[in-house]
Short mmCIF file of C-alpha atoms in Angstrom, two decimals:
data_model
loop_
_atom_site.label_atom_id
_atom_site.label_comp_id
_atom_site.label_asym_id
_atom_site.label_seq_id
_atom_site.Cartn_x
_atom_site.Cartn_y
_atom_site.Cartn_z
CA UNK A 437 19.32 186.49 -3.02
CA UNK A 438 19.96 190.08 -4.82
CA UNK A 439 17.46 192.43 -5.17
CA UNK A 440 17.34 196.14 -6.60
CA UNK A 441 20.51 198.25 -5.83
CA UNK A 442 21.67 201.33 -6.82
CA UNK A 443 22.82 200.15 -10.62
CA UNK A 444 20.42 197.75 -12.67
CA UNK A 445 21.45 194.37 -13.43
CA UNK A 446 21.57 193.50 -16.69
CA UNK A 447 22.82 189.72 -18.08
CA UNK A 448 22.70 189.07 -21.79
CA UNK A 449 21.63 185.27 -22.41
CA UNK A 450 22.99 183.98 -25.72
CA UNK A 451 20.38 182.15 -28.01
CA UNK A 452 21.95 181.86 -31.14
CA UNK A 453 22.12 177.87 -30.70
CA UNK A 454 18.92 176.03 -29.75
CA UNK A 455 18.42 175.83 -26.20
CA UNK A 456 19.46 172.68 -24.19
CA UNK A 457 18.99 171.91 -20.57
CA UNK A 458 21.94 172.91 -18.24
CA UNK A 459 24.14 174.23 -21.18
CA UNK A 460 23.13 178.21 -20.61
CA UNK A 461 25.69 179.78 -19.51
CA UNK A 462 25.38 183.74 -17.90
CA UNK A 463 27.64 186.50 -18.38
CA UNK A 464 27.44 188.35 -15.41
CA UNK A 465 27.95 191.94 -15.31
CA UNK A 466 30.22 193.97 -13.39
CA UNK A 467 26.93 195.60 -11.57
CA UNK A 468 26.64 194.95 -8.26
CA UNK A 469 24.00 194.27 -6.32
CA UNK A 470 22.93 194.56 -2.46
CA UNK A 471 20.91 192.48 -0.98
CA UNK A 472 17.23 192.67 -0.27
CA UNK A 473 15.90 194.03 3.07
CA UNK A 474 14.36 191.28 5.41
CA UNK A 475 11.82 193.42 6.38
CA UNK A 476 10.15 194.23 3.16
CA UNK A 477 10.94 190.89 0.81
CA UNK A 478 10.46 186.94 2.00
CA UNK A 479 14.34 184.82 1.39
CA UNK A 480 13.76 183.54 -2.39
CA UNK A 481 16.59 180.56 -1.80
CA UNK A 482 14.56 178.06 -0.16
CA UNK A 483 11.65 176.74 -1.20
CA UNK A 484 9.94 176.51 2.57
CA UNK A 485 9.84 179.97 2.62
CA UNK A 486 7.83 180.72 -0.32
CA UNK A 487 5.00 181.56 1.30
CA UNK A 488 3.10 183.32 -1.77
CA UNK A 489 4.83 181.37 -4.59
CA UNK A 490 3.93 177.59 -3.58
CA UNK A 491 4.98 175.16 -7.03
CA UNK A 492 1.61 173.68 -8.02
CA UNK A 493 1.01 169.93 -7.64
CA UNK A 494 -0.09 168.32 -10.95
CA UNK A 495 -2.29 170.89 -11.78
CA UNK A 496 -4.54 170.50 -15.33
CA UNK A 497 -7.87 170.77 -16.90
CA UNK A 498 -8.82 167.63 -15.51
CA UNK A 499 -7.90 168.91 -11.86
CA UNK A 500 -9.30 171.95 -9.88
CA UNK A 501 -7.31 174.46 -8.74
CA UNK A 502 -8.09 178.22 -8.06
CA UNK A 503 -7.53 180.37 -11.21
CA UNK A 504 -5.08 183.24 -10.30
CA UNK A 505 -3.87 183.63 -6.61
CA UNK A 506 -5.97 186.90 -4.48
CA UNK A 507 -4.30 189.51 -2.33
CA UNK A 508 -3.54 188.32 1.02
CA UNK A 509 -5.34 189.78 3.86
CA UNK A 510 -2.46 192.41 4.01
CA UNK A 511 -2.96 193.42 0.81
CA UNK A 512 0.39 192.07 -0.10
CA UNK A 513 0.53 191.20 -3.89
CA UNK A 514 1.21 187.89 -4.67
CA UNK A 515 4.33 188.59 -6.73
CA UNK A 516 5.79 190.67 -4.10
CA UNK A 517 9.51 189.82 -3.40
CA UNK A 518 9.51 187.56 -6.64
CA UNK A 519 11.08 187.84 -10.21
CA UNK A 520 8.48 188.71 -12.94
CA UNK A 521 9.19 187.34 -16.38
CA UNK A 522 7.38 189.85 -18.95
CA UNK A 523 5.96 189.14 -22.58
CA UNK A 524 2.46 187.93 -23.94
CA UNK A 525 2.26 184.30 -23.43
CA UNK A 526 -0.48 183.29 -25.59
CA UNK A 527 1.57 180.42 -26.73
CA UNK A 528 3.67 179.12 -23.89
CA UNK A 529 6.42 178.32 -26.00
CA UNK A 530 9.96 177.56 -25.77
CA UNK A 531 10.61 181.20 -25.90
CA UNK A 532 8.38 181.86 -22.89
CA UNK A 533 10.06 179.17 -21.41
CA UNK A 534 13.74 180.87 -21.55
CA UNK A 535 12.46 183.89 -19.69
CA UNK A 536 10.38 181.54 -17.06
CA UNK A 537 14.42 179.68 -16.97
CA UNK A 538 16.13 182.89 -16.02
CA UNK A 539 13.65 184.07 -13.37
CA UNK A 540 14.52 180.54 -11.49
CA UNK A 541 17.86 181.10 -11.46
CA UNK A 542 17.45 184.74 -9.87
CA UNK A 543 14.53 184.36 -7.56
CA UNK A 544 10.99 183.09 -7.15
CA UNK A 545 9.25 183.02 -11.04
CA UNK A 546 6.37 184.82 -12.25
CA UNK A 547 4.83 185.09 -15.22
CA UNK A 548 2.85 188.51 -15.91
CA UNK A 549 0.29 188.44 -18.49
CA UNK A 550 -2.47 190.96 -19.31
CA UNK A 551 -5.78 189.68 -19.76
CA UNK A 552 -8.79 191.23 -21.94
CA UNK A 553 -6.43 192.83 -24.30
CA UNK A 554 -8.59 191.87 -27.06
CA UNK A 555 -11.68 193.04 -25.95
CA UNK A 556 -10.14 196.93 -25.09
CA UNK A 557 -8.19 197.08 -28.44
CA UNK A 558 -11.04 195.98 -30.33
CA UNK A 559 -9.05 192.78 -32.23
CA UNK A 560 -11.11 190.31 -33.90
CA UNK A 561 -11.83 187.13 -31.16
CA UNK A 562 -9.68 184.01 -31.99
CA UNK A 563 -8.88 180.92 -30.22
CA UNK A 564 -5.73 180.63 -27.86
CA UNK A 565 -3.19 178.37 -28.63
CA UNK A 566 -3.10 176.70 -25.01
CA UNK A 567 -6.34 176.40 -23.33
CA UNK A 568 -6.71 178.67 -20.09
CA UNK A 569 -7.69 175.16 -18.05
CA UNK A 570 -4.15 173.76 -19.41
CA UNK A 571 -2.04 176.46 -18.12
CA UNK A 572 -1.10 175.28 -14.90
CA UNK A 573 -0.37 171.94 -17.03
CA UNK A 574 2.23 173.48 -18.87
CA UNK A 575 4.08 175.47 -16.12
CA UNK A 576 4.29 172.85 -13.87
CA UNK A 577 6.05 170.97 -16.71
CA UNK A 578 8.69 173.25 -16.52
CA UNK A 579 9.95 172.78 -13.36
CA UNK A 580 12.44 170.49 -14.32
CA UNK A 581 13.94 173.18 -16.74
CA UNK A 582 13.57 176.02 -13.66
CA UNK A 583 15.60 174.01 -10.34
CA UNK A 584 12.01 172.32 -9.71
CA UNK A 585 9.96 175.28 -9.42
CA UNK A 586 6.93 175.74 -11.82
CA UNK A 587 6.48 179.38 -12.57
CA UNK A 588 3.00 181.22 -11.15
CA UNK A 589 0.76 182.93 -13.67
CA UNK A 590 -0.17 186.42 -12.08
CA UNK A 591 -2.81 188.57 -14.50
CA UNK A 592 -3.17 191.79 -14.60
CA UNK A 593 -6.32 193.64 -16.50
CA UNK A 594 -4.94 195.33 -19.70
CA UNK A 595 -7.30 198.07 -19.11
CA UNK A 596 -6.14 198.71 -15.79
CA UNK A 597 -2.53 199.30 -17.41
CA UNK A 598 -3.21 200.22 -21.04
CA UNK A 599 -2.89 204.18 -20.43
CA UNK A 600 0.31 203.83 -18.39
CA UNK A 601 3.23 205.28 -19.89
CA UNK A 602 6.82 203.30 -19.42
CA UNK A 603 7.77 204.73 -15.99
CA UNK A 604 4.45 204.26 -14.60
CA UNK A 605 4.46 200.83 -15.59
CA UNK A 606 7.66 199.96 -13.53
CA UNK A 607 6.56 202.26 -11.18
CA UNK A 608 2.61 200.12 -10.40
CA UNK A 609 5.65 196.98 -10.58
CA UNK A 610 7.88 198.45 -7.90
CA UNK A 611 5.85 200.18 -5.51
CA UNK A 612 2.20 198.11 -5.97
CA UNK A 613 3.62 194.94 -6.82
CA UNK A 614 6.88 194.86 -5.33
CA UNK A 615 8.95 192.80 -7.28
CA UNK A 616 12.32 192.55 -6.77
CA UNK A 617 13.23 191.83 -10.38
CA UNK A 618 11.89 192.07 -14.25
CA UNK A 619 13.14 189.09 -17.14
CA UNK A 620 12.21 190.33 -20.58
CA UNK A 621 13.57 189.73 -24.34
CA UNK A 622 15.85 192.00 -26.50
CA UNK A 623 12.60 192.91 -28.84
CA UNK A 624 10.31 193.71 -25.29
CA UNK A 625 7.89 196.52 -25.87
CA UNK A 626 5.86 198.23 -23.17
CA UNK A 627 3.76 201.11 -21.87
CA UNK A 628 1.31 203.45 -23.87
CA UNK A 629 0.92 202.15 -27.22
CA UNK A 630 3.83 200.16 -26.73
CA UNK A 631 6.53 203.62 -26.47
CA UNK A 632 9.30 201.88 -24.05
CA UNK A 633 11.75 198.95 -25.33
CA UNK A 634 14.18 196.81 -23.57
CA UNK A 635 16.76 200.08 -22.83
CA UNK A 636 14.37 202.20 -21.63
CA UNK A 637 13.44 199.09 -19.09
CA UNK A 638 16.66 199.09 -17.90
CA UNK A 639 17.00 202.20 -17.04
CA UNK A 640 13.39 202.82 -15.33
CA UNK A 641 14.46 199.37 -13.06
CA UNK A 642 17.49 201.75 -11.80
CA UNK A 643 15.67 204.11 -11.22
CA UNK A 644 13.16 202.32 -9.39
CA UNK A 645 15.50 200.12 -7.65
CA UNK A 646 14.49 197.10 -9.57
CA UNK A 647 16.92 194.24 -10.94
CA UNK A 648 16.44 193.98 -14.64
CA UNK A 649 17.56 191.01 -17.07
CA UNK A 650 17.61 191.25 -20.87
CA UNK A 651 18.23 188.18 -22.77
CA UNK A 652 18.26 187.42 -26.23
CA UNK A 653 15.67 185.75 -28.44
CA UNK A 654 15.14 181.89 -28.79
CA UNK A 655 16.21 181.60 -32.88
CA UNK A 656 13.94 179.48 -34.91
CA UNK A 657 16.62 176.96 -35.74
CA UNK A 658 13.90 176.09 -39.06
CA UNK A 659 14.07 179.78 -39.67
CA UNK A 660 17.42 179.79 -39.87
CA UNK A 661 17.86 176.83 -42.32
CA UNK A 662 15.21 178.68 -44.91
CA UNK A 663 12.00 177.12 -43.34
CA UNK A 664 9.25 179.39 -42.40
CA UNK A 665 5.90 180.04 -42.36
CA UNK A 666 5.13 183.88 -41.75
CA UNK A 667 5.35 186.23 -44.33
CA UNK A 668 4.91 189.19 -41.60
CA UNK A 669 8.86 188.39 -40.60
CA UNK A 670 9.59 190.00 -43.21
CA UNK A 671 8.50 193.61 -42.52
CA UNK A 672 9.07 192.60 -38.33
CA UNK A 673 11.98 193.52 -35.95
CA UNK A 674 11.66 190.38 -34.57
CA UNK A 675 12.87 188.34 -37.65
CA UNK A 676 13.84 184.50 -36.99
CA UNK A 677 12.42 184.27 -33.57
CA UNK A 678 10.17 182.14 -31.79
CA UNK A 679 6.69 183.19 -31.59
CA UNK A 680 3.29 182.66 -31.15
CA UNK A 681 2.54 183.70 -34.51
CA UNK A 682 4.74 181.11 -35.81
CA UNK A 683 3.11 178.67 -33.90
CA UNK A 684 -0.53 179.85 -35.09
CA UNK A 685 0.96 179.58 -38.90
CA UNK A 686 2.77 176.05 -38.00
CA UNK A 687 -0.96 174.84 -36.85
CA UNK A 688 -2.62 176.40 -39.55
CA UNK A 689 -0.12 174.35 -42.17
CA UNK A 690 -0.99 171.35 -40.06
CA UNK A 691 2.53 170.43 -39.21
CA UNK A 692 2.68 168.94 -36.01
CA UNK A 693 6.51 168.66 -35.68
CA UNK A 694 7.03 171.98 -35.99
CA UNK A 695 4.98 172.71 -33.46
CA UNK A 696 6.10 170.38 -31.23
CA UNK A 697 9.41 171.97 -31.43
CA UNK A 698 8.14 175.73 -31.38
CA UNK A 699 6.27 174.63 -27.81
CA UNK A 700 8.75 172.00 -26.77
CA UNK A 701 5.95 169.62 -26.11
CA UNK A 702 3.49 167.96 -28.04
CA UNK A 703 0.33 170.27 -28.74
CA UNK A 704 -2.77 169.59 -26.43
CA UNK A 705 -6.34 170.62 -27.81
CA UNK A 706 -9.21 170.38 -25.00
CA UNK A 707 -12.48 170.08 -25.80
CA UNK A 708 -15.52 170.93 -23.25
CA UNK A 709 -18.57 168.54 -23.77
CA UNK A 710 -21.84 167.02 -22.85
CA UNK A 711 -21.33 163.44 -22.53
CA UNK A 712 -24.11 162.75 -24.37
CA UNK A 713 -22.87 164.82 -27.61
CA UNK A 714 -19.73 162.75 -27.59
CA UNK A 715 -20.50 160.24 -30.55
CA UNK A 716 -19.23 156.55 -30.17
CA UNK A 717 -18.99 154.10 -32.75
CA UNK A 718 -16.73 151.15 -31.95
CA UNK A 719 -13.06 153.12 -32.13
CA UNK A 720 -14.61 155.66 -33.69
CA UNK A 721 -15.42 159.09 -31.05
CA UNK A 722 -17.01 162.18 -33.12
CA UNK A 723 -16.32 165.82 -31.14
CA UNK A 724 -17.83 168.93 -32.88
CA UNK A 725 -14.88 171.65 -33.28
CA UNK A 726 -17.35 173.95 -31.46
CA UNK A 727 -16.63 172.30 -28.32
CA UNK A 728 -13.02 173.46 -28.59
CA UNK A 729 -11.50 175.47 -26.08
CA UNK A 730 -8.05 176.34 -27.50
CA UNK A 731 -6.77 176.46 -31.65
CA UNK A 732 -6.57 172.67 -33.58
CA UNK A 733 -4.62 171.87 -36.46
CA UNK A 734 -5.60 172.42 -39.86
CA UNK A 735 -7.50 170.37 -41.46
CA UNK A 736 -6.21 167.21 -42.03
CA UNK A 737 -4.93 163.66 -40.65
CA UNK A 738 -2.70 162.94 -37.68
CA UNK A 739 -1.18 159.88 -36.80
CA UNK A 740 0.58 159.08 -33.65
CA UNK A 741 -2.05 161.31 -31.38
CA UNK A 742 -3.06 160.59 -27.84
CA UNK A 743 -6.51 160.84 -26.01
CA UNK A 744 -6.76 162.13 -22.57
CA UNK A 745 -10.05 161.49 -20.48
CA UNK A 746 -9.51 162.83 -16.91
CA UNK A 747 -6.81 160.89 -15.04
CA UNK A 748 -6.59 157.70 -17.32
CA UNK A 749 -3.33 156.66 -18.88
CA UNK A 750 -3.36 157.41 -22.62
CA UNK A 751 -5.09 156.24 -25.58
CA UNK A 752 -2.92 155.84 -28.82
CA UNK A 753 -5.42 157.33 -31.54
CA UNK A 754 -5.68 158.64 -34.94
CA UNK A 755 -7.07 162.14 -35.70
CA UNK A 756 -8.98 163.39 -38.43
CA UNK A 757 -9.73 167.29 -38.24
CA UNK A 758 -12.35 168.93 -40.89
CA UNK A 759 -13.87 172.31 -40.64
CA UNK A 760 -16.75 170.90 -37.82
CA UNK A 761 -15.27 168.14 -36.42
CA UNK A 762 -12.67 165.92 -35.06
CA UNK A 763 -12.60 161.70 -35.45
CA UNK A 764 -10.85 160.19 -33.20
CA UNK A 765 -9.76 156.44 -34.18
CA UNK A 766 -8.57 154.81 -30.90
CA UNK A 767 -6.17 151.72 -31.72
CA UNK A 768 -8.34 149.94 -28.83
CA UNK A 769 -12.02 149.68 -27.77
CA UNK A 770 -10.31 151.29 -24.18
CA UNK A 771 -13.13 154.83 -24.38
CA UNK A 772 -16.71 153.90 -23.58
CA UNK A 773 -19.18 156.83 -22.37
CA UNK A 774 -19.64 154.18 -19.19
CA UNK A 775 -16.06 154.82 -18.57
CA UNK A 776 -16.73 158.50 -18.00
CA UNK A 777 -17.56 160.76 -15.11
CA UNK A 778 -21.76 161.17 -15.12
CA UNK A 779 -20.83 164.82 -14.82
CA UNK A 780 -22.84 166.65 -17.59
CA UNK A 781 -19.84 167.90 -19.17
CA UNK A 782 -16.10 166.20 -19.74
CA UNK A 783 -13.05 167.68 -20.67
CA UNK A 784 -10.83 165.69 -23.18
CA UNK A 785 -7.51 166.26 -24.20
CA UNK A 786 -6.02 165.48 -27.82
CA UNK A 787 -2.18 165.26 -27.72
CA UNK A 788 -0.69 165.79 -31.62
CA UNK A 789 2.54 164.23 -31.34
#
């Protein structure tokens, strides 16, 4: 297991083709690396000795689970010793995914994402593109892509970091949080109004005695061919890539594909209601878009779909999306409000294949 040393590591992943399981291939730097102390950092290798990075068992919306892990009774952050993959993750995608891929094969994976960025830079609310119940979902699916370890989620309150400048960043990583490594893209930004890039990284990781791994960006292999959806690429650095702006504009067009292949996994809307709003007519089940807790699909119709009501298999259905609400046309009288919990509310999950 390698840890900081007195050079930063840096390993370039190539993503010019689309990614495919065990077909990644590292070229490893001449940099070398000592090992970490056994005093200050927990052995990464085996998964018995995780003892603050535990791979989540079938976690979902429909399963409880506690939402971000506290600070041991030493005060010990839960990402100590660990490898911290850094980006904004509204969308999960396959992007995210690539970083999430690396920190596996380096250490014990993190994600770090800031919450309440919104609210402190004053941007206009808008729904997320995974719901925050269907996180854990998601990363645990990716432990077959990470040597069966689903990445841990570890926020961090934007205000609590939105005055630091670059160095203090890595700094509050190194010395607070004690990681023993940092994964970000080629197009990374960070610090005070956003002043330190994927170089600048590097170097502060030296300096701080933190590993540091740049790869490149996931391509958008419908980019590439001429297909695309954001007119912001454009005027952006980040031209061609995966994004969660792409996904938002591949939702908003209402194609399902695309977004399938953006996420690399079928796109899962939750809704939060009272059982006795949920409409039933025959195969016919009416939810109001209110009761939404992540972004649809544009309006329109969707074949193929699946419904998900707490631990039952899933229900082959037909979705109709307008402006207020979603019809759901089950191929099977299998959804009765008797089959549900008496709970007051249920959560139910539309799959848009």
């Amino acid at each position: 297991m390698l840890c900081g040393g007195s050079r930063a590591s840096v390993h370039l992943l190539d993503h010019r083709h689309p990614p495919t399981l065990g077909a990644k291939v590292l070229r490893q730097s001449s940099f070398v690396l000592r090992p970490c102390s056994a005093k200050s950092l927990q052995p990464m290798k085996s998964s018995s000795s995780r003892s603050h990075c535990k791979t989540p068992a079938s976690l979902d919306c429909f399963s409880q689970g506690d939402d971000n892990p506290e600070l041991s009774a030493e005060g010990i952050s839960p990402v100590a010793g660990g490898i911290v993959a850094l980006g904004k993750f509204d969308a999960l995608h396959i992007g995210h995914r690539e970083l999430a891929i690396q920190a596996a094969r380096i250490g014990t994976p993190y994600l770090l994402s800031f919450v309440g960025m919104a609210e402190v830079l004053g941007w206009k609310p808008r729904a997320p593109i995974v719901a925050k119940c269907d996180r854990k979902r998601v990363l645990s699916s990716w432990a077959s892509y990470c040597g069966d370890i689903a990445p841990v989620e570890f926020e961090i309150e934007f205000a609590s970091v939105r005055h630091l400048n670059p160095q203090q960043f890595v700094e509050k990583l190194s010395r607070e949080h004690r990681v023993c490594g940092v994964v970000a893209g080629e197009n990374y930004r960070f610090g005070y109004r956003a002043s330190g890039d994927a170089s600048e990284l590097v170097r502060l990781c030296k300096e701080f005695g933190i590993s540091a791994y740049i790869i490149n960006s996931v391509m958008d292999k419908n980019q590439v061919s001429g297909n695309t959806y954001t007119e912001e690429d454009s005027k952006s650095k980040e031209r061609g890539q995966v994004s969660s702006t792409r996904v938002r504009h591949a939702l908003a067009a209402g194609d399902v594909r695309y977004v399938t292949e953006l996420l690399g996994r079928p796109h899962r809307v939750i809704s939060r209601v009272r059982t006795q709003d949920i409409t039933s007519k025959g195969r016919r089940i009416t939810l109001q878009t209110s009761s939404l807790l992540n972004l649809p699909p544009g309006t329109g119709v969707y074949k193929a779909c699946s419904l998900i009501v707490g631990d039952k298999y899933p229900i082959s259905c037909k979705v109709v999306v307008d402006t207020s609400n979603l019809f759901i046309e089950t191929e099977e009288e299998r959804f009765h409000n008797s089959d549900v919990s008496q709970e007051e509310f249920l959560l139910l999950g539309i799959e848009f294949g």
